[in-house]
Amino acid sequence: MNTLRWCLALSGWAALAAVALLPEGNIPRAVVTTAFLLVCPGLAAARWARSAPVRMTDRTAVGERALLALVLSLSLAALAVEPMFLGGTFTTVRAMLALAAVTSLLALLPGPGGGRHRSTPATPPEDTPEPAAERPEQPDAG
C-alpha cells in the first residue's frame, strides 16, 4: 500500500481533530478542513474511476484527475451532509466524522481489480488436439 493512500486515510481524521480541538474561526482549522473537503474524499474516490495511470508530465490528464477529485469531493460532502440536515442532526463534527470514515474506507480498500496482477491466459499445450468445430449440415440444393 503506497504512501498516498495512507495520507488520504489519515487526512480525514486530522481534519476531524482540527474541527474538534481548535476554536472556531481559527485559520489553521479553516485551512485544514477546506483542503480536506475539497481534495481528499474525491481523490480517494477517483481511484475507483476506470482510467489510465496518470503521468505527471501529461498536464491534461493531471487536470482531468484534479477536476474529477474536486467534483467527487463536493458530491460526497453533499451526500454526507444532506441527510443530517434533513434529519435535524447536523453538526460539523458529525459531518467530518462521516466524511473521514468514507475517505478512509475508499483509500484503504483495494482498488478495482482487487490488487491482483493481470496475467495473460494460459495457452493450451501444443500436443493437445483442438476439438473439431461442429459445422451444421447444409441442405443439398437441387
mmCIF file of N, CA and C in Angstrom:
data_model
loop_
_atom_site.group_PDB
_atom_site.id
_atom_site.type_symbol
_atom_site.label_atom_id
_atom_site.label_comp_id
_atom_site.label_asym_id
_atom_site.label_seq_id
_atom_site.Cartn_x
_atom_site.Cartn_y
_atom_site.Cartn_z
ATOM 1 N N MET A 1 0.859 -1.166 0.000
ATOM 2 C CA MET A 1 0.000 0.000 0.000
ATOM 3 C C MET A 1 0.911 1.235 0.000
ATOM 4 N N ASN A 2 0.619 2.164 -0.889
ATOM 5 C CA ASN A 2 1.523 3.302 -1.021
ATOM 6 C C ASN A 2 1.214 4.427 -0.026
ATOM 7 N N THR A 3 2.105 5.367 0.022
ATOM 8 C CA THR A 3 2.030 6.462 0.993
ATOM 9 C C THR A 3 0.825 7.362 0.752
ATOM 10 N N LEU A 4 0.480 7.595 -0.506
ATOM 11 C CA LEU A 4 -0.662 8.469 -0.810
ATOM 12 C C LEU A 4 -1.946 7.914 -0.212
ATOM 13 N N ARG A 5 -2.144 6.621 -0.315
ATOM 14 C CA ARG A 5 -3.359 6.022 0.242
ATOM 15 C C ARG A 5 -3.402 6.180 1.752
ATOM 16 N N TRP A 6 -2.282 6.001 2.420
ATOM 17 C CA TRP A 6 -2.263 6.190 3.877
ATOM 18 C C TRP A 6 -2.510 7.645 4.249
ATOM 19 N N CYS A 7 -1.924 8.566 3.485
ATOM 20 C CA CYS A 7 -2.159 10.002 3.754
ATOM 21 C C CYS A 7 -3.627 10.364 3.563
ATOM 22 N N LEU A 8 -4.249 9.808 2.521
ATOM 23 C CA LEU A 8 -5.677 10.054 2.309
ATOM 24 C C LEU A 8 -6.502 9.494 3.459
ATOM 25 N N ALA A 9 -6.141 8.300 3.909
ATOM 26 C CA ALA A 9 -6.898 7.676 5.000
ATOM 27 C C ALA A 9 -6.780 8.472 6.293
ATOM 28 N N LEU A 10 -5.630 9.054 6.537
ATOM 29 C CA LEU A 10 -5.415 9.801 7.782
ATOM 30 C C LEU A 10 -5.845 11.266 7.689
ATOM 31 N N SER A 11 -6.012 11.777 6.479
ATOM 32 C CA SER A 11 -6.331 13.196 6.319
ATOM 33 C C SER A 11 -7.671 13.557 6.939
ATOM 34 N N GLY A 12 -8.642 12.696 6.808
ATOM 35 C CA GLY A 12 -9.959 12.978 7.385
ATOM 36 C C GLY A 12 -9.921 13.036 8.898
ATOM 37 N N TRP A 13 -9.130 12.152 9.480
ATOM 38 C CA TRP A 13 -9.043 12.139 10.940
ATOM 39 C C TRP A 13 -8.276 13.360 11.447
ATOM 40 N N ALA A 14 -7.309 13.849 10.672
ATOM 41 C CA ALA A 14 -6.617 15.093 11.032
ATOM 42 C C ALA A 14 -7.577 16.280 10.942
ATOM 43 N N ALA A 15 -8.415 16.297 9.901
ATOM 44 C CA ALA A 15 -9.409 17.378 9.773
ATOM 45 C C ALA A 15 -10.439 17.296 10.891
ATOM 46 N N LEU A 16 -10.831 16.081 11.258
ATOM 47 C CA LEU A 16 -11.773 15.923 12.367
ATOM 48 C C LEU A 16 -11.160 16.406 13.677
ATOM 49 N N ALA A 17 -9.884 16.116 13.892
ATOM 50 C CA ALA A 17 -9.205 16.601 15.097
ATOM 51 C C ALA A 17 -9.128 18.123 15.092
ATOM 52 N N ALA A 18 -8.884 18.715 13.922
ATOM 53 C CA ALA A 18 -8.830 20.177 13.837
ATOM 54 C C ALA A 18 -10.181 20.791 14.162
ATOM 55 N N VAL A 19 -11.262 20.174 13.671
ATOM 56 C CA VAL A 19 -12.604 20.693 13.942
ATOM 57 C C VAL A 19 -12.957 20.536 15.413
ATOM 58 N N ALA A 20 -12.597 19.411 15.995
ATOM 59 C CA ALA A 20 -12.983 19.137 17.379
ATOM 60 C C ALA A 20 -12.130 19.895 18.392
ATOM 61 N N LEU A 21 -10.862 20.128 18.082
ATOM 62 C CA LEU A 21 -9.951 20.674 19.091
ATOM 63 C C LEU A 21 -9.635 22.163 18.936
ATOM 64 N N LEU A 22 -9.649 22.662 17.712
ATOM 65 C CA LEU A 22 -9.308 24.073 17.506
ATOM 66 C C LEU A 22 -10.562 24.933 17.607
ATOM 67 N N PRO A 23 -10.422 26.164 18.098
ATOM 68 C CA PRO A 23 -11.601 27.035 18.223
ATOM 69 C C PRO A 23 -12.111 27.499 16.858
ATOM 70 N N GLU A 24 -13.390 27.837 16.816
ATOM 71 C CA GLU A 24 -13.987 28.328 15.574
ATOM 72 C C GLU A 24 -13.307 29.619 15.147
ATOM 73 N N GLY A 25 -13.177 29.796 13.847
ATOM 74 C CA GLY A 25 -12.549 30.998 13.322
ATOM 75 C C GLY A 25 -11.040 30.931 13.306
ATOM 76 N N ASN A 26 -10.460 29.838 13.733
ATOM 77 C CA ASN A 26 -9.014 29.667 13.734
ATOM 78 C C ASN A 26 -8.559 29.381 12.300
ATOM 79 N N ILE A 27 -7.523 30.076 11.843
ATOM 80 C CA ILE A 27 -7.068 29.935 10.462
ATOM 81 C C ILE A 27 -6.563 28.526 10.158
ATOM 82 N N PRO A 28 -5.746 27.892 11.019
ATOM 83 C CA PRO A 28 -5.337 26.510 10.696
ATOM 84 C C PRO A 28 -6.528 25.548 10.586
ATOM 85 N N ARG A 29 -7.540 25.744 11.405
ATOM 86 C CA ARG A 29 -8.733 24.894 11.317
ATOM 87 C C ARG A 29 -9.404 25.069 9.959
ATOM 88 N N ALA A 30 -9.545 26.297 9.521
ATOM 89 C CA ALA A 30 -10.195 26.560 8.237
ATOM 90 C C ALA A 30 -9.371 26.008 7.075
ATOM 91 N N VAL A 31 -8.061 26.143 7.130
ATOM 92 C CA VAL A 31 -7.202 25.658 6.044
ATOM 93 C C VAL A 31 -7.244 24.136 5.966
ATOM 94 N N VAL A 32 -7.115 23.466 7.110
ATOM 95 C CA VAL A 32 -7.087 22.004 7.125
ATOM 96 C C VAL A 32 -8.430 21.428 6.662
ATOM 97 N N THR A 33 -9.516 21.962 7.183
ATOM 98 C CA THR A 33 -10.818 21.411 6.806
ATOM 99 C C THR A 33 -11.180 21.723 5.357
ATOM 100 N N THR A 34 -10.849 22.911 4.874
ATOM 101 C CA THR A 34 -11.142 23.251 3.485
ATOM 102 C C THR A 34 -10.328 22.387 2.529
ATOM 103 N N ALA A 35 -9.048 22.210 2.831
ATOM 104 C CA ALA A 35 -8.212 21.361 1.977
ATOM 105 C C ALA A 35 -8.739 19.928 1.969
ATOM 106 N N PHE A 36 -9.138 19.423 3.131
ATOM 107 C CA PHE A 36 -9.677 18.074 3.186
ATOM 108 C C PHE A 36 -10.972 17.974 2.390
ATOM 109 N N LEU A 37 -11.898 18.894 2.621
ATOM 110 C CA LEU A 37 -13.209 18.823 1.981
ATOM 111 C C LEU A 37 -13.141 18.949 0.461
ATOM 112 N N LEU A 38 -12.188 19.726 -0.048
ATOM 113 C CA LEU A 38 -12.105 19.948 -1.489
ATOM 114 C C LEU A 38 -11.302 18.896 -2.237
ATOM 115 N N VAL A 39 -10.417 18.176 -1.539
ATOM 116 C CA VAL A 39 -9.499 17.295 -2.250
ATOM 117 C C VAL A 39 -9.616 15.829 -1.848
ATOM 118 N N CYS A 40 -9.548 15.541 -0.573
ATOM 119 C CA CYS A 40 -9.296 14.173 -0.119
ATOM 120 C C CYS A 40 -10.408 13.158 -0.401
ATOM 121 N N PRO A 41 -11.680 13.421 -0.091
ATOM 122 C CA PRO A 41 -12.681 12.399 -0.412
ATOM 123 C C PRO A 41 -12.754 12.096 -1.912
ATOM 124 N N GLY A 42 -12.631 13.115 -2.730
ATOM 125 C CA GLY A 42 -12.680 12.902 -4.174
ATOM 126 C C GLY A 42 -11.462 12.191 -4.703
ATOM 127 N N LEU A 43 -10.298 12.472 -4.146
ATOM 128 C CA LEU A 43 -9.091 11.785 -4.582
ATOM 129 C C LEU A 43 -9.148 10.310 -4.211
ATOM 130 N N ALA A 44 -9.704 10.017 -3.030
ATOM 131 C CA ALA A 44 -9.869 8.617 -2.643
ATOM 132 C C ALA A 44 -10.894 7.929 -3.535
ATOM 133 N N ALA A 45 -11.952 8.621 -3.908
ATOM 134 C CA ALA A 45 -12.979 8.040 -4.779
ATOM 135 C C ALA A 45 -12.505 7.950 -6.221
ATOM 136 N N ALA A 46 -11.625 8.834 -6.648
ATOM 137 C CA ALA A 46 -11.143 8.833 -8.032
ATOM 138 C C ALA A 46 -10.296 7.602 -8.331
ATOM 139 N N ARG A 47 -9.783 6.954 -7.302
ATOM 140 C CA ARG A 47 -9.051 5.704 -7.518
ATOM 141 C C ARG A 47 -9.942 4.664 -8.165
ATOM 142 N N TRP A 48 -11.245 4.761 -7.943
ATOM 143 C CA TRP A 48 -12.185 3.768 -8.444
ATOM 144 C C TRP A 48 -12.614 4.066 -9.869
ATOM 145 N N ALA A 49 -12.266 5.225 -10.404
ATOM 146 C CA ALA A 49 -12.619 5.553 -11.785
ATOM 147 C C ALA A 49 -11.736 4.739 -12.727
ATOM 148 N N ARG A 50 -12.337 4.193 -13.749
ATOM 149 C CA ARG A 50 -11.586 3.389 -14.717
ATOM 150 C C ARG A 50 -10.878 4.331 -15.681
ATOM 151 N N SER A 51 -9.618 4.590 -15.397
ATOM 152 C CA SER A 51 -8.856 5.437 -16.299
ATOM 153 C C SER A 51 -7.416 4.945 -16.322
ATOM 154 N N ALA A 52 -6.699 5.405 -17.304
ATOM 155 C CA ALA A 52 -5.298 5.019 -17.441
ATOM 156 C C ALA A 52 -4.477 5.686 -16.351
ATOM 157 N N PRO A 53 -3.348 5.103 -15.972
ATOM 158 C CA PRO A 53 -2.487 5.752 -14.974
ATOM 159 C C PRO A 53 -2.056 7.127 -15.453
ATOM 160 N N VAL A 54 -1.991 8.065 -14.524
ATOM 161 C CA VAL A 54 -1.671 9.448 -14.859
ATOM 162 C C VAL A 54 -0.177 9.677 -14.695
ATOM 163 N N ARG A 55 0.435 10.184 -15.757
ATOM 164 C CA ARG A 55 1.841 10.587 -15.669
ATOM 165 C C ARG A 55 1.868 12.065 -15.331
ATOM 166 N N MET A 56 2.766 12.442 -14.454
ATOM 167 C CA MET A 56 2.815 13.837 -14.022
ATOM 168 C C MET A 56 3.239 14.784 -15.143
ATOM 169 N N THR A 57 3.763 14.261 -16.252
ATOM 170 C CA THR A 57 4.150 15.130 -17.361
ATOM 171 C C THR A 57 2.978 15.434 -18.274
ATOM 172 N N ASP A 58 1.909 14.667 -18.189
ATOM 173 C CA ASP A 58 0.722 14.892 -19.018
ATOM 174 C C ASP A 58 -0.202 15.862 -18.293
ATOM 175 N N ARG A 59 -0.139 17.130 -18.675
ATOM 176 C CA ARG A 59 -0.894 18.171 -17.966
ATOM 177 C C ARG A 59 -2.395 17.996 -18.101
ATOM 178 N N THR A 60 -2.850 17.534 -19.234
ATOM 179 C CA THR A 60 -4.285 17.355 -19.431
ATOM 180 C C THR A 60 -4.831 16.273 -18.513
ATOM 181 N N ALA A 61 -4.113 15.151 -18.420
ATOM 182 C CA ALA A 61 -4.566 14.051 -17.563
ATOM 183 C C ALA A 61 -4.537 14.447 -16.092
ATOM 184 N N VAL A 62 -3.533 15.203 -15.699
ATOM 185 C CA VAL A 62 -3.461 15.675 -14.314
ATOM 186 C C VAL A 62 -4.606 16.638 -14.024
ATOM 187 N N GLY A 63 -4.905 17.519 -14.964
ATOM 188 C CA GLY A 63 -6.022 18.440 -14.796
ATOM 189 C C GLY A 63 -7.358 17.723 -14.720
ATOM 190 N N GLU A 64 -7.527 16.700 -15.567
ATOM 191 C CA GLU A 64 -8.761 15.921 -15.520
ATOM 192 C C GLU A 64 -8.914 15.208 -14.192
ATOM 193 N N ARG A 65 -7.831 14.629 -13.689
ATOM 194 C CA ARG A 65 -7.893 13.916 -12.410
ATOM 195 C C ARG A 65 -8.167 14.889 -11.267
ATOM 196 N N ALA A 66 -7.578 16.091 -11.315
ATOM 197 C CA ALA A 66 -7.822 17.087 -10.274
ATOM 198 C C ALA A 66 -9.273 17.566 -10.288
ATOM 199 N N LEU A 67 -9.816 17.790 -11.483
ATOM 200 C CA LEU A 67 -11.215 18.214 -11.585
ATOM 201 C C LEU A 67 -12.156 17.105 -11.114
ATOM 202 N N LEU A 68 -11.840 15.870 -11.472
ATOM 203 C CA LEU A 68 -12.643 14.738 -11.011
ATOM 204 C C LEU A 68 -12.610 14.636 -9.491
ATOM 205 N N ALA A 69 -11.430 14.823 -8.892
ATOM 206 C CA ALA A 69 -11.310 14.772 -7.431
ATOM 207 C C ALA A 69 -12.126 15.883 -6.773
ATOM 208 N N LEU A 70 -12.088 17.083 -7.333
ATOM 209 C CA LEU A 70 -12.846 18.205 -6.778
ATOM 210 C C LEU A 70 -14.350 17.947 -6.853
ATOM 211 N N VAL A 71 -14.832 17.501 -8.000
ATOM 212 C CA VAL A 71 -16.262 17.269 -8.169
ATOM 213 C C VAL A 71 -16.730 16.122 -7.278
ATOM 214 N N LEU A 72 -15.944 15.055 -7.215
ATOM 215 C CA LEU A 72 -16.314 13.937 -6.338
ATOM 216 C C LEU A 72 -16.295 14.339 -4.872
ATOM 217 N N SER A 73 -15.349 15.171 -4.477
ATOM 218 C CA SER A 73 -15.293 15.634 -3.088
ATOM 219 C C SER A 73 -16.540 16.429 -2.722
ATOM 220 N N LEU A 74 -16.911 17.343 -3.583
ATOM 221 C CA LEU A 74 -18.104 18.145 -3.304
ATOM 222 C C LEU A 74 -19.362 17.285 -3.308
ATOM 223 N N SER A 75 -19.420 16.314 -4.193
ATOM 224 C CA SER A 75 -20.583 15.423 -4.244
ATOM 225 C C SER A 75 -20.675 14.567 -2.988
ATOM 226 N N LEU A 76 -19.555 14.012 -2.546
ATOM 227 C CA LEU A 76 -19.566 13.199 -1.328
ATOM 228 C C LEU A 76 -19.911 14.035 -0.104
ATOM 229 N N ALA A 77 -19.424 15.271 -0.069
ATOM 230 C CA ALA A 77 -19.762 16.143 1.054
ATOM 231 C C ALA A 77 -21.263 16.431 1.081
ATOM 232 N N ALA A 78 -21.837 16.687 -0.083
ATOM 233 C CA ALA A 78 -23.290 16.932 -0.137
ATOM 234 C C ALA A 78 -24.069 15.692 0.269
ATOM 235 N N LEU A 79 -23.628 14.523 -0.185
ATOM 236 C CA LEU A 79 -24.316 13.276 0.174
ATOM 237 C C LEU A 79 -24.198 12.954 1.659
ATOM 238 N N ALA A 80 -23.114 13.371 2.275
ATOM 239 C CA ALA A 80 -22.938 13.104 3.700
ATOM 240 C C ALA A 80 -23.731 14.086 4.565
ATOM 241 N N VAL A 81 -23.869 15.320 4.106
ATOM 242 C CA VAL A 81 -24.462 16.368 4.932
ATOM 243 C C VAL A 81 -25.979 16.464 4.792
ATOM 244 N N GLU A 82 -26.502 16.229 3.616
ATOM 245 C CA GLU A 82 -27.946 16.407 3.405
ATOM 246 C C GLU A 82 -28.818 15.561 4.316
ATOM 247 N N PRO A 83 -28.537 14.278 4.504
ATOM 248 C CA PRO A 83 -29.387 13.518 5.436
ATOM 249 C C PRO A 83 -29.338 14.063 6.860
ATOM 250 N N MET A 84 -28.184 14.588 7.254
ATOM 251 C CA MET A 84 -28.078 15.165 8.599
ATOM 252 C C MET A 84 -28.910 16.439 8.713
ATOM 253 N N PHE A 85 -28.884 17.259 7.678
ATOM 254 C CA PHE A 85 -29.718 18.466 7.686
ATOM 255 C C PHE A 85 -31.189 18.107 7.719
ATOM 256 N N LEU A 86 -31.586 17.172 6.868
ATOM 257 C CA LEU A 86 -32.988 16.795 6.794
ATOM 258 C C LEU A 86 -33.463 16.122 8.073
ATOM 259 N N GLY A 87 -32.579 15.402 8.737
ATOM 260 C CA GLY A 87 -32.945 14.736 9.986
ATOM 261 C C GLY A 87 -32.800 15.623 11.204
ATOM 262 N N GLY A 88 -32.260 16.809 11.039
ATOM 263 C CA GLY A 88 -32.087 17.733 12.160
ATOM 264 C C GLY A 88 -30.958 17.341 13.103
ATOM 265 N N THR A 89 -29.993 16.567 12.606
ATOM 266 C CA THR A 89 -28.896 16.120 13.466
ATOM 267 C C THR A 89 -27.541 16.645 13.015
ATOM 268 N N PHE A 90 -27.524 17.669 12.160
ATOM 269 C CA PHE A 90 -26.253 18.143 11.621
ATOM 270 C C PHE A 90 -25.414 18.840 12.683
ATOM 271 N N THR A 91 -24.162 18.429 12.772
ATOM 272 C CA THR A 91 -23.111 19.176 13.459
ATOM 273 C C THR A 91 -21.864 19.045 12.599
ATOM 274 N N THR A 92 -20.948 19.968 12.758
ATOM 275 C CA THR A 92 -19.722 19.924 11.975
ATOM 276 C C THR A 92 -18.914 18.679 12.296
ATOM 277 N N VAL A 93 -18.875 18.317 13.561
ATOM 278 C CA VAL A 93 -18.104 17.138 13.964
ATOM 279 C C VAL A 93 -18.694 15.870 13.344
ATOM 280 N N ARG A 94 -20.001 15.736 13.336
ATOM 281 C CA ARG A 94 -20.639 14.552 12.739
ATOM 282 C C ARG A 94 -20.383 14.484 11.236
ATOM 283 N N ALA A 95 -20.474 15.621 10.568
ATOM 284 C CA ALA A 95 -20.223 15.640 9.125
ATOM 285 C C ALA A 95 -18.780 15.264 8.814
ATOM 286 N N MET A 96 -17.841 15.801 9.572
ATOM 287 C CA MET A 96 -16.431 15.465 9.352
ATOM 288 C C MET A 96 -16.158 14.003 9.693
ATOM 289 N N LEU A 97 -16.824 13.487 10.714
ATOM 290 C CA LEU A 97 -16.670 12.079 11.075
ATOM 291 C C LEU A 97 -17.146 11.175 9.939
ATOM 292 N N ALA A 98 -18.294 11.498 9.356
ATOM 293 C CA ALA A 98 -18.813 10.695 8.243
ATOM 294 C C ALA A 98 -17.880 10.753 7.040
ATOM 295 N N LEU A 99 -17.401 11.938 6.703
ATOM 296 C CA LEU A 99 -16.504 12.067 5.554
ATOM 297 C C LEU A 99 -15.149 11.433 5.814
ATOM 298 N N ALA A 100 -14.644 11.510 7.046
ATOM 299 C CA ALA A 100 -13.370 10.865 7.374
ATOM 300 C C ALA A 100 -13.493 9.356 7.244
ATOM 301 N N ALA A 101 -14.616 8.800 7.693
ATOM 302 C CA ALA A 101 -14.817 7.352 7.598
ATOM 303 C C ALA A 101 -14.923 6.909 6.139
ATOM 304 N N VAL A 102 -15.675 7.645 5.333
ATOM 305 C CA VAL A 102 -15.830 7.296 3.916
ATOM 306 C C VAL A 102 -14.495 7.408 3.189
ATOM 307 N N THR A 103 -13.752 8.473 3.458
ATOM 308 C CA THR A 103 -12.462 8.668 2.809
ATOM 309 C C THR A 103 -11.492 7.559 3.186
ATOM 310 N N SER A 104 -11.442 7.198 4.462
ATOM 311 C CA SER A 104 -10.548 6.119 4.889
ATOM 312 C C SER A 104 -10.937 4.799 4.239
ATOM 313 N N LEU A 105 -12.224 4.547 4.176
ATOM 314 C CA LEU A 105 -12.697 3.309 3.558
ATOM 315 C C LEU A 105 -12.316 3.252 2.082
ATOM 316 N N LEU A 106 -12.558 4.340 1.356
ATOM 317 C CA LEU A 106 -12.227 4.370 -0.068
ATOM 318 C C LEU A 106 -10.723 4.293 -0.313
ATOM 319 N N ALA A 107 -9.935 4.872 0.585
ATOM 320 C CA ALA A 107 -8.483 4.876 0.391
ATOM 321 C C ALA A 107 -7.853 3.536 0.743
ATOM 322 N N LEU A 108 -8.374 2.861 1.744
ATOM 323 C CA LEU A 108 -7.727 1.639 2.224
ATOM 324 C C LEU A 108 -8.213 0.364 1.540
ATOM 325 N N LEU A 109 -9.406 0.374 0.983
ATOM 326 C CA LEU A 109 -9.873 -0.813 0.265
ATOM 327 C C LEU A 109 -9.054 -0.997 -1.006
ATOM 328 N N PRO A 110 -8.836 -2.251 -1.392
ATOM 329 C CA PRO A 110 -8.137 -2.463 -2.668
ATOM 330 C C PRO A 110 -8.959 -1.881 -3.804
ATOM 331 N N GLY A 111 -8.294 -1.330 -4.769
ATOM 332 C CA GLY A 111 -8.980 -0.691 -5.883
ATOM 333 C C GLY A 111 -9.630 -1.687 -6.819
ATOM 334 N N PRO A 112 -10.163 -1.193 -7.909
ATOM 335 C CA PRO A 112 -10.790 -2.081 -8.881
ATOM 336 C C PRO A 112 -9.798 -3.127 -9.357
ATOM 337 N N GLY A 113 -10.244 -4.343 -9.465
ATOM 338 C CA GLY A 113 -9.359 -5.434 -9.853
ATOM 339 C C GLY A 113 -8.809 -6.156 -8.647
ATOM 340 N N GLY A 114 -9.068 -5.662 -7.457
ATOM 341 C CA GLY A 114 -8.662 -6.331 -6.234
ATOM 342 C C GLY A 114 -7.169 -6.373 -5.981
ATOM 343 N N GLY A 115 -6.399 -5.564 -6.700
ATOM 344 C CA GLY A 115 -4.970 -5.550 -6.488
ATOM 345 C C GLY A 115 -4.275 -6.768 -7.072
ATOM 346 N N ARG A 116 -4.995 -7.579 -7.817
ATOM 347 C CA ARG A 116 -4.384 -8.751 -8.426
ATOM 348 C C ARG A 116 -3.626 -8.329 -9.659
ATOM 349 N N HIS A 117 -2.575 -9.065 -9.935
ATOM 350 C CA HIS A 117 -1.813 -8.800 -11.148
ATOM 351 C C HIS A 117 -2.534 -9.456 -12.311
ATOM 352 N N ARG A 118 -2.670 -8.733 -13.371
ATOM 353 C CA ARG A 118 -3.314 -9.300 -14.544
ATOM 354 C C ARG A 118 -2.303 -10.169 -15.269
ATOM 355 N N SER A 119 -2.720 -11.340 -15.606
ATOM 356 C CA SER A 119 -1.837 -12.237 -16.339
ATOM 357 C C SER A 119 -2.516 -12.628 -17.633
ATOM 358 N N THR A 120 -1.693 -13.038 -18.580
ATOM 359 C CA THR A 120 -2.251 -13.473 -19.847
ATOM 360 C C THR A 120 -2.823 -14.867 -19.667
ATOM 361 N N PRO A 121 -3.865 -15.196 -20.385
ATOM 362 C CA PRO A 121 -4.437 -16.533 -20.244
ATOM 363 C C PRO A 121 -3.452 -17.580 -20.735
ATOM 364 N N ALA A 122 -3.443 -18.718 -20.076
ATOM 365 C CA ALA A 122 -2.525 -19.788 -20.428
ATOM 366 C C ALA A 122 -2.928 -20.388 -21.774
ATOM 367 N N THR A 123 -1.945 -20.661 -22.586
ATOM 368 C CA THR A 123 -2.221 -21.298 -23.871
ATOM 369 C C THR A 123 -2.190 -22.802 -23.678
ATOM 370 N N PRO A 124 -3.033 -23.527 -24.390
ATOM 371 C CA PRO A 124 -3.026 -24.979 -24.228
ATOM 372 C C PRO A 124 -1.735 -25.563 -24.784
ATOM 373 N N PRO A 125 -1.292 -26.685 -24.231
ATOM 374 C CA PRO A 125 -0.072 -27.315 -24.759
ATOM 375 C C PRO A 125 -0.268 -27.705 -26.221
ATOM 376 N N GLU A 126 0.831 -27.735 -26.960
ATOM 377 C CA GLU A 126 0.742 -27.995 -28.385
ATOM 378 C C GLU A 126 0.354 -29.430 -28.707
ATOM 379 N N ASP A 127 0.649 -30.381 -27.816
ATOM 380 C CA ASP A 127 0.348 -31.768 -28.126
ATOM 381 C C ASP A 127 -1.123 -32.121 -27.887
ATOM 382 N N THR A 128 -1.896 -31.181 -27.345
ATOM 383 C CA THR A 128 -3.311 -31.421 -27.114
ATOM 384 C C THR A 128 -4.078 -31.092 -28.387
ATOM 385 N N PRO A 129 -4.829 -32.067 -28.928
ATOM 386 C CA PRO A 129 -5.579 -31.757 -30.156
ATOM 387 C C PRO A 129 -6.733 -30.810 -29.842
ATOM 388 N N GLU A 130 -6.965 -29.908 -30.758
ATOM 389 C CA GLU A 130 -8.069 -28.971 -30.588
ATOM 390 C C GLU A 130 -9.366 -29.672 -30.954
ATOM 391 N N PRO A 131 -10.461 -29.372 -30.277
ATOM 392 C CA PRO A 131 -11.734 -30.008 -30.638
ATOM 393 C C PRO A 131 -12.167 -29.566 -32.027
ATOM 394 N N ALA A 132 -12.703 -30.493 -32.750
ATOM 395 C CA ALA A 132 -13.162 -30.188 -34.107
ATOM 396 C C ALA A 132 -14.393 -29.297 -34.029
ATOM 397 N N ALA A 133 -14.407 -28.332 -34.880
ATOM 398 C CA ALA A 133 -15.549 -27.418 -34.894
ATOM 399 C C ALA A 133 -16.730 -28.129 -35.529
ATOM 400 N N GLU A 134 -17.849 -28.066 -34.876
ATOM 401 C CA GLU A 134 -19.044 -28.695 -35.419
ATOM 402 C C GLU A 134 -19.678 -27.752 -36.429
ATOM 403 N N ARG A 135 -19.872 -28.292 -37.613
ATOM 404 C CA ARG A 135 -20.493 -27.489 -38.655
ATOM 405 C C ARG A 135 -21.895 -28.024 -38.889
ATOM 406 N N PRO A 136 -22.852 -27.147 -38.973
ATOM 407 C CA PRO A 136 -24.195 -27.635 -39.305
ATOM 408 C C PRO A 136 -24.230 -28.136 -40.740
ATOM 409 N N GLU A 137 -24.929 -29.212 -40.920
ATOM 410 C CA GLU A 137 -25.036 -29.757 -42.274
ATOM 411 C C GLU A 137 -25.910 -28.835 -43.106
ATOM 412 N N GLN A 138 -25.441 -28.580 -44.296
ATOM 413 C CA GLN A 138 -26.202 -27.712 -45.172
ATOM 414 C C GLN A 138 -27.038 -28.567 -46.111
ATOM 415 N N PRO A 139 -28.278 -28.189 -46.317
ATOM 416 C CA PRO A 139 -29.130 -28.987 -47.222
ATOM 417 C C PRO A 139 -28.622 -28.912 -48.645
ATOM 418 N N ASP A 140 -28.806 -30.013 -49.361
ATOM 419 C CA ASP A 140 -28.378 -30.054 -50.756
ATOM 420 C C ASP A 140 -29.315 -29.189 -51.593
ATOM 421 N N ALA A 141 -28.723 -28.367 -52.421
ATOM 422 C CA ALA A 141 -29.524 -27.534 -53.310
ATOM 423 C C ALA A 141 -29.835 -28.362 -54.559
ATOM 424 N N GLY A 142 -31.010 -28.631 -54.830
ATOM 425 C CA GLY A 142 -31.235 -29.443 -56.011
ATOM 426 C C GLY A 142 -32.585 -29.844 -56.237
#
